Structures are given as structure tokens and as C-alpha cells.
Coordinates of C-alpha atoms in Angstrom, one line a residue:
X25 CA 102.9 116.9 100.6
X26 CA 101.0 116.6 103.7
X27 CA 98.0 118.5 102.8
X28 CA 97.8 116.2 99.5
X29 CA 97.7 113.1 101.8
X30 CA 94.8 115.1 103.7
X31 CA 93.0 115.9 101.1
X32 CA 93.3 111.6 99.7
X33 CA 92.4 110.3 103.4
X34 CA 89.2 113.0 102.9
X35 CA 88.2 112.1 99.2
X36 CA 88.4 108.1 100.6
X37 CA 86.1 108.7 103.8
X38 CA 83.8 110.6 101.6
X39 CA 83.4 107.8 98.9
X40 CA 82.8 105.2 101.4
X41 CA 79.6 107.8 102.9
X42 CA 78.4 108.4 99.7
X43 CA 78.3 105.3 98.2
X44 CA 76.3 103.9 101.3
X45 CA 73.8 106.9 100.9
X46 CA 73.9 106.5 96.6
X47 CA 73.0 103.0 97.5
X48 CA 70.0 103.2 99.8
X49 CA 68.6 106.6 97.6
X50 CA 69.0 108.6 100.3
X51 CA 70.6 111.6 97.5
X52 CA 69.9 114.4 100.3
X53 CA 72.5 113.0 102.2
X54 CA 74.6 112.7 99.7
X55 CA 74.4 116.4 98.7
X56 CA 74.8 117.2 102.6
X57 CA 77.9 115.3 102.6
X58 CA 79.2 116.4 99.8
X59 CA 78.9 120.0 101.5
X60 CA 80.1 119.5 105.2
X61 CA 83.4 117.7 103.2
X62 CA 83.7 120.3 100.5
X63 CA 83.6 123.1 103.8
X64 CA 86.1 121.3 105.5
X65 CA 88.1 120.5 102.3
X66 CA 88.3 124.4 102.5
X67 CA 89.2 124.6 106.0
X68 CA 92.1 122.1 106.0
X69 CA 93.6 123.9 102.5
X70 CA 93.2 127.4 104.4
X71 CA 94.9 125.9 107.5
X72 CA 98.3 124.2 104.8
X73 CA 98.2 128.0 103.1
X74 CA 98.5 130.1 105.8
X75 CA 101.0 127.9 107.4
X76 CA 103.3 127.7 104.3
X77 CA 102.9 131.7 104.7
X78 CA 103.6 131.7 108.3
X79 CA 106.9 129.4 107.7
X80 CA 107.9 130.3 104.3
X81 CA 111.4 131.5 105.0
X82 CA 111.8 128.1 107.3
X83 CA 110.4 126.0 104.6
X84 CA 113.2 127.4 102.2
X85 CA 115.7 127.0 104.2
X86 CA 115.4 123.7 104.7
X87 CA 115.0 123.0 101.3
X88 CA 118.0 124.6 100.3

């Protein structure tokens, strides 16, 4: 659930630079951003996967 939250709180901040950017014309900055936020889109999901790995017997425990 955490990750999902992450991921929101991303999506919002990257609206708010890309509509700033969209607005002025400035599309190569939009395309960077879209990039650096896609890459660490990536990162945070890699970091929630291999920590749901990491604890997956915890994790069922507790939800059992």
C-alpha cells in the first residue's frame, strides 16, 4: 500500500513540473522530466519488490 502512495505523491509532483514546462513550451523539459521520474518510478518499485522478497515470510505472518 505504501509503494502505491509513492508512486501518487510521484505522479502529483510530476504534474505540477510538467504543466509549468507544457505551459511556457519548454516540451524538452517536459520529456526530461518525464524521464528522471519514469527512472526513479523504477527505482522506488525495485526498492517495494525486493523488500516484499526480503520479508515475505514476515509479511505473511502478520497477515495471517
Amino acid at each position: 500500500m505504501k509503494d502505491v502512495i509513492a508512486k501518487v505523491r510521484m505522479s502529483q509532483q510530476l504534474q505540477l513540473v510538467v504543466d509549468v514546462n507544457y505551459g511556457v513550451k519548454n516540451y524538452i523539459r517536459v520529456k526530461e522530466m518525464i524521464n528522471i521520474f519514469s527512472q526513479g518510478d523504477l527505482v522506488l518499485v525495485g526498492v517495494f519488490l525486493m523488500m516484499t522478497i526480503i520479508f515475505s515470510i514476515q509479511i505473511l505472518e502478520f497477515l495471517v
